[in-house]
PDB file of C-alpha atoms in Angstrom:
ATOM      1  CA  MET A   1       3.722  29.969 -26.807  1.00 50.00           C
ATOM      2  CA  THR A   2       5.084  26.515 -25.987  1.00 62.00           C
ATOM      3  CA  GLU A   3       2.544  23.717 -26.268  1.00 70.00           C
ATOM      4  CA  THR A   4       2.311  21.254 -23.386  1.00 80.00           C
ATOM      5  CA  LYS A   5       1.999  17.698 -24.625  1.00 87.00           C
ATOM      6  CA  MET A   6       3.020  14.150 -23.754  1.00 93.00           C
ATOM      7  CA  ASP A   7       4.901  11.582 -25.817  1.00 94.00           C
ATOM      8  CA  PHE A   8       2.840   8.578 -24.714  1.00 95.00           C
ATOM      9  CA  PRO A   9       5.105   5.804 -26.102  1.00 96.00           C
ATOM     10  CA  GLU A  10       8.145   7.282 -24.343  1.00 96.00           C
ATOM     11  CA  VAL A  11       6.242   7.734 -21.095  1.00 96.00           C
ATOM     12  CA  ASP A  12       5.059   4.118 -21.309  1.00 96.00           C
ATOM     13  CA  LYS A  13       8.713   3.057 -21.565  1.00 97.00           C
ATOM     14  CA  LEU A  14       9.535   5.171 -18.514  1.00 96.00           C
ATOM     15  CA  LEU A  15       6.678   3.569 -16.591  1.00 96.00           C
ATOM     16  CA  GLY A  16       8.046   0.154 -17.469  1.00 96.00           C
ATOM     17  CA  GLU A  17      11.528   1.061 -16.234  1.00 97.00           C
ATOM     18  CA  LEU A  18      10.153   2.544 -13.016  1.00 96.00           C
ATOM     19  CA  SER A  19       8.088  -0.588 -12.407  1.00 96.00           C
ATOM     20  CA  ARG A  20      11.128  -2.811 -12.873  1.00 96.00           C
ATOM     21  CA  ALA A  21      13.150  -0.617 -10.517  1.00 96.00           C
ATOM     22  CA  ARG A  22      10.415  -0.721  -7.870  1.00 95.00           C
ATOM     23  CA  ASP A  23      10.107  -4.503  -8.111  1.00 95.00           C
ATOM     24  CA  ALA A  24      13.882  -4.931  -7.908  1.00 94.00           C
ATOM     25  CA  VAL A  25      14.224  -2.690  -4.855  1.00 93.00           C
ATOM     26  CA  GLY A  26      11.168  -4.216  -3.192  1.00 91.00           C
ATOM     27  CA  GLY A  27      12.423  -7.733  -3.864  1.00 90.00           C
ATOM     28  CA  GLY A  28      15.850  -6.772  -2.566  1.00 87.00           C
ATOM     29  CA  ALA A  29      14.330  -5.356   0.608  1.00 85.00           C
ATOM     30  CA  LYS A  30      12.429  -8.579   1.231  1.00 83.00           C
ATOM     31  CA  SER A  31      15.450 -10.783   0.503  1.00 82.00           C
ATOM     32  CA  PHE A  32      17.699  -8.654   2.697  1.00 76.00           C
ATOM     33  CA  GLY A  33      15.269  -8.834   5.585  1.00 72.00           C
ATOM     34  CA  GLU A  34      14.833 -12.591   5.314  1.00 74.00           C
ATOM     35  CA  ALA A  35      18.552 -13.299   4.891  1.00 66.00           C
ATOM     36  CA  SER A  36      19.708 -11.136   7.782  1.00 60.00           C
ATOM     37  CA  GLU A  37      16.816 -11.621  10.191  1.00 60.00           C
ATOM     38  CA  THR A  38      18.538 -14.326  12.223  1.00 58.00           C
ATOM     39  CA  LEU A  39      22.158 -13.599  11.295  1.00 60.00           C
ATOM     40  CA  GLY A  40      24.208 -13.783  14.465  1.00 56.00           C
ATOM     41  CA  TRP A  41      21.255 -14.768  16.647  1.00 55.00           C
ATOM     42  CA  SER A  42      20.386 -18.092  18.218  1.00 53.00           C
ATOM     43  CA  SER A  43      16.875 -19.043  19.273  1.00 52.00           C
ATOM     44  CA  TYR A  44      16.065 -21.405  22.098  1.00 49.00           C
ATOM     45  CA  THR A  45      12.954 -22.581  23.874  1.00 52.00           C
ATOM     46  CA  THR A  46      12.632 -23.324  27.560  1.00 52.00           C
ATOM     47  CA  ALA A  47       9.963 -24.001  30.141  1.00 51.00           C
ATOM     48  CA  ILE A  48       9.697 -21.792  33.209  1.00 51.00           C
ATOM     49  CA  GLY A  49       7.013 -22.405  35.797  1.00 51.00           C
ATOM     50  CA  GLY A  50       5.054 -24.595  33.435  1.00 51.00           C
ATOM     51  CA  SER A  51       5.094 -21.996  30.627  1.00 52.00           C
ATOM     52  CA  VAL A  52       7.052 -22.433  27.418  1.00 50.00           C
ATOM     53  CA  GLY A  53       8.812 -19.388  26.012  1.00 54.00           C
ATOM     54  CA  SER A  54      11.105 -18.634  23.077  1.00 53.00           C
ATOM     55  CA  TRP A  55      13.995 -16.207  23.150  1.00 52.00           C
ATOM     56  CA  SER A  56      16.687 -15.039  20.771  1.00 53.00           C
ATOM     57  CA  ILE A  57      20.144 -14.108  21.999  1.00 53.00           C
ATOM     58  CA  PRO A  58      23.035 -12.549  20.067  1.00 57.00           C
ATOM     59  CA  GLN A  59      25.778 -15.012  19.160  1.00 63.00           C
ATOM     60  CA  PRO A  60      28.050 -13.160  16.714  1.00 59.00           C
ATOM     61  CA  GLU A  61      30.663 -15.911  16.902  1.00 63.00           C
ATOM     62  CA  LEU A  62      28.326 -18.073  14.806  1.00 66.00           C
ATOM     63  CA  VAL A  63      28.961 -15.802  11.828  1.00 69.00           C
ATOM     64  CA  PHE A  64      31.894 -13.472  12.413  1.00 75.00           C
ATOM     65  CA  GLY A  65      34.068 -15.525  14.744  1.00 76.00           C
ATOM     66  CA  ASP A  66      34.725 -15.497  18.476  1.00 77.00           C
ATOM     67  CA  THR A  67      37.084 -12.516  18.491  1.00 82.00           C
ATOM     68  CA  GLU A  68      36.870  -8.855  19.396  1.00 82.00           C
ATOM     69  CA  GLY A  69      36.868  -8.001  15.693  1.00 84.00           C
ATOM     70  CA  GLY A  70      34.082 -10.508  15.078  1.00 80.00           C
ATOM     71  CA  GLY A  71      31.955  -8.847  17.713  1.00 78.00           C
ATOM     72  CA  GLN A  72      32.595  -5.446  16.146  1.00 85.00           C
ATOM     73  CA  CYS A  73      31.606  -6.780  12.717  1.00 83.00           C
ATOM     74  CA  TRP A  74      28.365  -8.172  14.083  1.00 77.00           C
ATOM     75  CA  SER A  75      27.590  -4.897  15.852  1.00 81.00           C
ATOM     76  CA  ALA A  76      28.194  -2.929  12.633  1.00 84.00           C
ATOM     77  CA  HIS A  77      26.038  -5.377  10.682  1.00 78.00           C
ATOM     78  CA  TYR A  78      23.207  -5.072  13.194  1.00 79.00           C
ATOM     79  CA  GLU A  79      23.245  -1.263  13.050  1.00 84.00           C
ATOM     80  CA  CYS A  80      23.226  -1.337   9.236  1.00 83.00           C
ATOM     81  CA  LYS A  81      20.380  -3.860   9.229  1.00 81.00           C
ATOM     82  CA  ILE A  82      18.181  -1.556  11.314  1.00 83.00           C
ATOM     83  CA  VAL A  83      18.778   1.269   8.837  1.00 88.00           C
ATOM     84  CA  MET A  84      18.352  -0.835   5.698  1.00 86.00           C
ATOM     85  CA  ASP A  85      15.172  -2.467   7.005  1.00 85.00           C
ATOM     86  CA  THR A  86      13.690   1.040   6.894  1.00 87.00           C
ATOM     87  CA  VAL A  87      15.455   2.580   3.896  1.00 91.00           C
ATOM     88  CA  LEU A  88      14.885  -0.157   1.307  1.00 90.00           C
ATOM     89  CA  PRO A  89      11.074  -0.420   1.742  1.00 89.00           C
ATOM     90  CA  ALA A  90      10.840   3.392   1.852  1.00 91.00           C
ATOM     91  CA  PHE A  91      12.790   3.659  -1.409  1.00 93.00           C
ATOM     92  CA  ALA A  92      10.550   1.044  -3.043  1.00 93.00           C
ATOM     93  CA  ASN A  93       7.460   2.943  -1.899  1.00 93.00           C
ATOM     94  CA  THR A  94       8.889   6.216  -3.236  1.00 94.00           C
ATOM     95  CA  LEU A  95       9.302   4.571  -6.634  1.00 95.00           C
ATOM     96  CA  ASP A  96       5.735   3.286  -6.373  1.00 95.00           C
ATOM     97  CA  SER A  97       4.487   6.810  -5.632  1.00 95.00           C
ATOM     98  CA  ASP A  98       6.269   8.112  -8.745  1.00 95.00           C
ATOM     99  CA  ILE A  99       4.643   5.354 -10.807  1.00 96.00           C
ATOM    100  CA  GLU A 100       1.182   6.237  -9.507  1.00 94.00           C
ATOM    101  CA  ARG A 101       1.753   9.950 -10.117  1.00 94.00           C
ATOM    102  CA  LEU A 102       2.924   9.262 -13.656  1.00 95.00           C
ATOM    103  CA  LYS A 103      -0.105   7.036 -14.293  1.00 94.00           C
ATOM    104  CA  THR A 104      -2.303   9.901 -13.121  1.00 93.00           C
ATOM    105  CA  ALA A 105      -0.535  12.278 -15.491  1.00 94.00           C
ATOM    106  CA  VAL A 106      -0.993   9.896 -18.432  1.00 95.00           C
ATOM    107  CA  MET A 107      -4.689   9.490 -17.635  1.00 93.00           C
ATOM    108  CA  LEU A 108      -5.218  13.262 -17.466  1.00 93.00           C
ATOM    109  CA  PHE A 109      -3.339  13.915 -20.706  1.00 94.00           C
ATOM    110  CA  HIS A 110      -5.607  11.351 -22.375  1.00 93.00           C
ATOM    111  CA  GLN A 111      -8.724  12.979 -20.914  1.00 91.00           C
ATOM    112  CA  THR A 112      -8.037  16.615 -21.725  1.00 92.00           C
ATOM    113  CA  ASP A 113      -5.588  18.913 -23.509  1.00 92.00           C
ATOM    114  CA  GLY A 114      -2.052  19.324 -22.226  1.00 91.00           C
ATOM    115  CA  GLU A 115      -2.535  22.776 -20.705  1.00 92.00           C
ATOM    116  CA  ASN A 116      -5.520  21.698 -18.608  1.00 93.00           C
ATOM    117  CA  ALA A 117      -3.861  18.437 -17.595  1.00 92.00           C
ATOM    118  CA  ASP A 118      -0.748  20.283 -16.448  1.00 92.00           C
ATOM    119  CA  ARG A 119      -2.786  22.811 -14.446  1.00 92.00           C
ATOM    120  CA  MET A 120      -4.734  20.016 -12.746  1.00 92.00           C
ATOM    121  CA  LEU A 121      -1.528  18.222 -11.795  1.00 92.00           C
ATOM    122  CA  GLN A 122       0.038  21.370 -10.365  1.00 91.00           C
ATOM    123  CA  ALA A 123      -3.096  22.255  -8.397  1.00 90.00           C
ATOM    124  CA  ALA A 124      -3.180  18.810  -6.788  1.00 89.00           C
ATOM    125  CA  ARG A 125       0.550  18.607  -6.048  1.00 90.00           C
ATOM    126  CA  GLY A 126       1.490  17.625  -2.501  1.00 89.00           C
ATOM    127  CA  GLY A 127      -2.071  17.119  -1.280  1.00 91.00           C
ATOM    128  CA  LEU A 128      -3.908  14.066   0.009  1.00 94.00           C
ATOM    129  CA  ASP A 129      -7.668  13.756   0.448  1.00 95.00           C
ATOM    130  CA  VAL A 130      -8.787  11.115   2.959  1.00 96.00           C
ATOM    131  CA  LEU A 131     -12.326   9.738   3.072  1.00 96.00           C
ATOM    132  CA  THR A 132     -13.580   7.033   5.415  1.00 96.00           C
ATOM    133  CA  ALA A 133     -16.984   5.587   6.218  1.00 95.00           C
ATOM    134  CA  HIS A 134     -18.771   2.731   7.962  1.00 96.00           C
ATOM    135  CA  LEU A 135     -21.431   1.599   5.506  1.00 96.00           C
ATOM    136  CA  SER A 136     -24.783   0.157   6.527  1.00 95.00           C
ATOM    137  CA  THR A 137     -25.426  -3.505   7.276  1.00 92.00           C
ATOM    138  CA  GLY A 138     -27.993  -5.916   5.863  1.00 88.00           C
ATOM    139  CA  ALA A 139     -27.221  -9.304   4.308  1.00 86.00           C
ATOM    140  CA  ASN A 140     -29.865  -9.023   1.597  1.00 90.00           C
ATOM    141  CA  PRO A 141     -30.281  -7.358  -1.821  1.00 91.00           C
ATOM    142  CA  GLU A 142     -31.717  -4.206  -0.252  1.00 94.00           C
ATOM    143  CA  GLY A 143     -28.739  -3.947   2.095  1.00 93.00           C
ATOM    144  CA  GLU A 144     -26.272  -4.306  -0.775  1.00 93.00           C
ATOM    145  CA  ALA A 145     -28.150  -1.703  -2.816  1.00 94.00           C
ATOM    146  CA  ASN A 146     -27.955   0.712   0.125  1.00 96.00           C
ATOM    147  CA  ARG A 147     -24.210   0.176   0.469  1.00 96.00           C
ATOM    148  CA  ALA A 148     -23.720   0.643  -3.272  1.00 95.00           C
ATOM    149  CA  GLY A 149     -25.513   3.983  -3.046  1.00 96.00           C
ATOM    150  CA  GLN A 150     -23.370   5.044  -0.098  1.00 97.00           C
ATOM    151  CA  LEU A 151     -20.226   4.026  -1.978  1.00 96.00           C
ATOM    152  CA  ASP A 152     -21.391   6.116  -4.943  1.00 96.00           C
ATOM    153  CA  LYS A 153     -21.798   9.137  -2.660  1.00 96.00           C
ATOM    154  CA  MET A 154     -18.245   8.665  -1.389  1.00 96.00           C
ATOM    155  CA  PHE A 155     -16.999   8.503  -4.956  1.00 96.00           C
ATOM    156  CA  GLY A 156     -18.688  11.818  -5.636  1.00 94.00           C
ATOM    157  CA  GLN A 157     -16.477  13.366  -2.945  1.00 94.00           C
ATOM    158  CA  THR A 158     -13.175  12.164  -4.429  1.00 93.00           C
ATOM    159  CA  GLY A 159     -12.755  15.128  -6.780  1.00 87.00           C
ATOM    160  CA  ASN A 160     -11.056  14.979 -10.159  1.00 87.00           C
ATOM    161  CA  ASP A 161      -8.621  12.258 -11.149  1.00 90.00           C
ATOM    162  CA  ALA A 162      -5.595  14.462 -10.393  1.00 91.00           C
ATOM    163  CA  ASN A 163      -6.245  14.412  -6.640  1.00 91.00           C
ATOM    164  CA  ALA A 164      -4.197  12.010  -4.535  1.00 94.00           C
ATOM    165  CA  THR A 165      -6.892  10.310  -2.473  1.00 96.00           C
ATOM    166  CA  LEU A 166      -7.225   7.600   0.152  1.00 97.00           C
ATOM    167  CA  VAL A 167     -10.614   5.937   0.665  1.00 97.00           C
ATOM    168  CA  THR A 168     -10.975   3.561   3.611  1.00 96.00           C
ATOM    169  CA  GLY A 169     -13.683   2.028   5.715  1.00 95.00           C
ATOM    170  CA  ASP A 170     -15.749  -0.893   6.888  1.00 95.00           C
ATOM    171  CA  PHE A 171     -18.009  -1.367   3.878  1.00 95.00           C
ATOM    172  CA  ASN A 172     -19.823  -4.414   5.306  1.00 94.00           C
ATOM    173  CA  ASN A 173     -19.601  -6.062   1.898  1.00 91.00           C
ATOM    174  CA  SER A 174     -17.133  -8.566   0.499  1.00 89.00           C
ATOM    175  CA  PRO A 175     -15.960  -7.938  -3.084  1.00 84.00           C
ATOM    176  CA  THR A 176     -18.640  -9.078  -5.505  1.00 79.00           C
ATOM    177  CA  GLY A 177     -18.883  -9.461  -9.259  1.00 79.00           C
ATOM    178  CA  VAL A 178     -18.846  -6.355 -11.440  1.00 79.00           C
ATOM    179  CA  ASP A 179     -22.477  -6.987 -12.392  1.00 87.00           C
ATOM    180  CA  THR A 180     -23.759  -6.608  -8.819  1.00 91.00           C
ATOM    181  CA  PRO A 181     -24.750  -3.209  -7.378  1.00 93.00           C
ATOM    182  CA  PHE A 182     -21.805  -3.149  -4.960  1.00 94.00           C
ATOM    183  CA  GLY A 183     -19.413  -4.478  -7.592  1.00 93.00           C
ATOM    184  CA  LYS A 184     -20.424  -1.766 -10.065  1.00 94.00           C
ATOM    185  CA  SER A 185     -19.960   0.944  -7.454  1.00 95.00           C
ATOM    186  CA  LEU A 186     -16.543  -0.394  -6.454  1.00 94.00           C
ATOM    187  CA  ASN A 187     -15.479  -0.839 -10.074  1.00 94.00           C
ATOM    188  CA  GLN A 188     -15.928   2.859 -10.841  1.00 94.00           C
ATOM    189  CA  TYR A 189     -13.119   3.609  -8.387  1.00 95.00           C
ATOM    190  CA  GLY A 190     -10.793   1.355 -10.366  1.00 93.00           C
ATOM    191  CA  GLN A 191     -11.784   3.127 -13.573  1.00 93.00           C
ATOM    192  CA  HIS A 192     -10.580   6.420 -12.093  1.00 93.00           C
ATOM    193  CA  GLY A 193      -7.118   5.434 -10.924  1.00 92.00           C
ATOM    194  CA  PHE A 194      -7.887   3.852  -7.546  1.00 95.00           C
ATOM    195  CA  ASP A 195      -6.288   0.575  -6.479  1.00 95.00           C
ATOM    196  CA  VAL A 196      -9.283  -1.282  -5.063  1.00 94.00           C
ATOM    197  CA  HIS A 197      -7.083  -4.206  -3.973  1.00 94.00           C
ATOM    198  CA  ALA A 198      -4.440  -2.266  -2.026  1.00 95.00           C
ATOM    199  CA  GLY A 199      -5.912  -3.379   1.302  1.00 94.00           C
ATOM    200  CA  ASP A 200      -6.123  -7.079   0.405  1.00 95.00           C
ATOM    201  CA  LEU A 201      -4.368  -9.363   2.888  1.00 95.00           C
ATOM    202  CA  HIS A 202      -2.476 -12.425   1.695  1.00 93.00           C
ATOM    203  CA  ASP A 203      -1.537 -14.063   4.984  1.00 93.00           C
ATOM    204  CA  GLY A 204      -3.946 -16.994   4.711  1.00 94.00           C
ATOM    205  CA  GLN A 205      -6.152 -15.787   7.578  1.00 93.00           C
ATOM    206  CA  GLY A 206      -8.975 -14.369   5.493  1.00 92.00           C
ATOM    207  CA  GLY A 207     -10.412 -10.911   6.010  1.00 93.00           C
ATOM    208  CA  THR A 208     -10.330  -8.655   9.032  1.00 93.00           C
ATOM    209  CA  SER A 209     -13.889  -8.993  10.334  1.00 91.00           C
ATOM    210  CA  ALA A 210     -14.813 -11.149  13.321  1.00 88.00           C
ATOM    211  CA  SER A 211     -15.834 -13.897  10.882  1.00 89.00           C
ATOM    212  CA  HIS A 212     -12.740 -13.289   8.691  1.00 91.00           C
ATOM    213  CA  LEU A 213     -14.670 -11.736   5.809  1.00 91.00           C
ATOM    214  CA  PRO A 214     -12.869  -9.141   3.617  1.00 93.00           C
ATOM    215  CA  ILE A 215     -15.214  -6.230   4.284  1.00 93.00           C
ATOM    216  CA  ASP A 216     -12.638  -3.582   5.277  1.00 95.00           C
ATOM    217  CA  TYR A 217     -11.030  -1.598   2.465  1.00 96.00           C
ATOM    218  CA  VAL A 218      -8.009   0.598   1.792  1.00 96.00           C
ATOM    219  CA  ILE A 219      -8.316   2.191  -1.662  1.00 97.00           C
ATOM    220  CA  PRO A 220      -5.583   4.695  -2.631  1.00 96.00           C
ATOM    221  CA  ARG A 221      -5.150   6.769  -5.774  1.00 95.00           C
ATOM    222  CA  GLY A 222      -2.086   8.671  -6.923  1.00 94.00           C
ATOM    223  CA  VAL A 223       0.147   7.617  -4.022  1.00 95.00           C
ATOM    224  CA  GLY A 224       2.620   4.832  -3.383  1.00 95.00           C
ATOM    225  CA  SER A 225       1.369   2.070  -1.110  1.00 94.00           C
ATOM    226  CA  THR A 226       2.987  -0.855   0.665  1.00 92.00           C
ATOM    227  CA  GLU A 227       1.575  -4.365   0.759  1.00 92.00           C
ATOM    228  CA  ALA A 228      -1.162  -4.575   3.377  1.00 95.00           C
ATOM    229  CA  THR A 229      -0.369  -6.312   6.658  1.00 93.00           C
ATOM    230  CA  ARG A 230      -2.581  -7.356   9.548  1.00 94.00           C
ATOM    231  CA  TRP A 231      -2.697  -5.512  12.859  1.00 89.00           C
ATOM    232  CA  GLY A 232      -3.986  -7.361  15.928  1.00 84.00           C
ATOM    233  CA  ARG A 233      -7.504  -6.394  16.945  1.00 82.00           C
ATOM    234  CA  ASP A 234      -6.962  -6.029  20.721  1.00 81.00           C
ATOM    235  CA  GLU A 235     -10.357  -4.849  22.023  1.00 83.00           C
ATOM    236  CA  SER A 236     -11.910  -4.364  18.571  1.00 87.00           C
ATOM    237  CA  ASP A 237     -14.091  -6.900  16.763  1.00 88.00           C
ATOM    238  CA  HIS A 238     -11.983  -6.347  13.618  1.00 92.00           C
ATOM    239  CA  ASP A 239      -8.304  -6.783  12.874  1.00 93.00           C
ATOM    240  CA  GLY A 240      -6.577  -3.728  11.496  1.00 91.00           C
ATOM    241  CA  GLN A 241      -4.995  -3.272   8.081  1.00 92.00           C
ATOM    242  CA  VAL A 242      -1.692  -1.457   7.816  1.00 94.00           C
ATOM    243  CA  VAL A 243      -0.826   0.201   4.497  1.00 94.00           C
ATOM    244  CA  ASP A 244       1.877   2.877   4.348  1.00 93.00           C
ATOM    245  CA  VAL A 245       1.286   5.503   1.671  1.00 94.00           C
ATOM    246  CA  THR A 246       3.823   7.877   0.124  1.00 94.00           C
ATOM    247  CA  ILE A 247       2.787  11.150  -1.516  1.00 93.00           C
ATOM    248  CA  PRO A 248       4.828  11.901  -4.666  1.00 92.00           C
ATOM    249  CA  ASP A 249       6.900  15.071  -4.449  1.00 87.00           C
ATOM    250  CA  TRP A 250       6.208  16.443  -7.933  1.00 86.00           C
TER     251      TRP A 250
END
């Protein structure tokens, strides 16, 4: 009978190569988007009826020349840009999902024997568990203790470490130190493969609550995830957080 085992040093090397590939593709996607965002377009501002507005109009002659061929080149570039703006981030996120899946595999092979680890991985393949909650309020020690207990109950529903899982919600608590009740409860997610910072926003506007506190969370495990972006609140008292997740296909 063939024994199932993992060569940890070799897998660590593979993780390093995958991480470099993801960063290269992700960086390329960002650079491509920034470099081509205004290529062949001209922006202008005007006032109409007392209101000031900004528009962008295509001017391919600025880049490809004022000829029929120049216009065709710009049109081809624009069509390719639309495709690449989607494909490059998706490819980067696919690589990220493979990294997260491989990290899960390494963790399981450390926790148990190879046969059990392999069975757990196969049983969880292709699935995604989603948990969400609105935790209680209360800006006092009792309120934080209540939220920590609720967060612990959610953790109890996340299953074993092989399960791809997405935990989200309004937790009514900003991140606190690991020695606080809420911090300890949140930290246990990180100890079991969750990325507790996946929903963090870095746009300089603070958190998503009405008072810009970071109390809304997106916490994935075992899936690829894009950098969080802000979504306008419209009628809500909170802004939204947008994080695309990719389930690994193995």
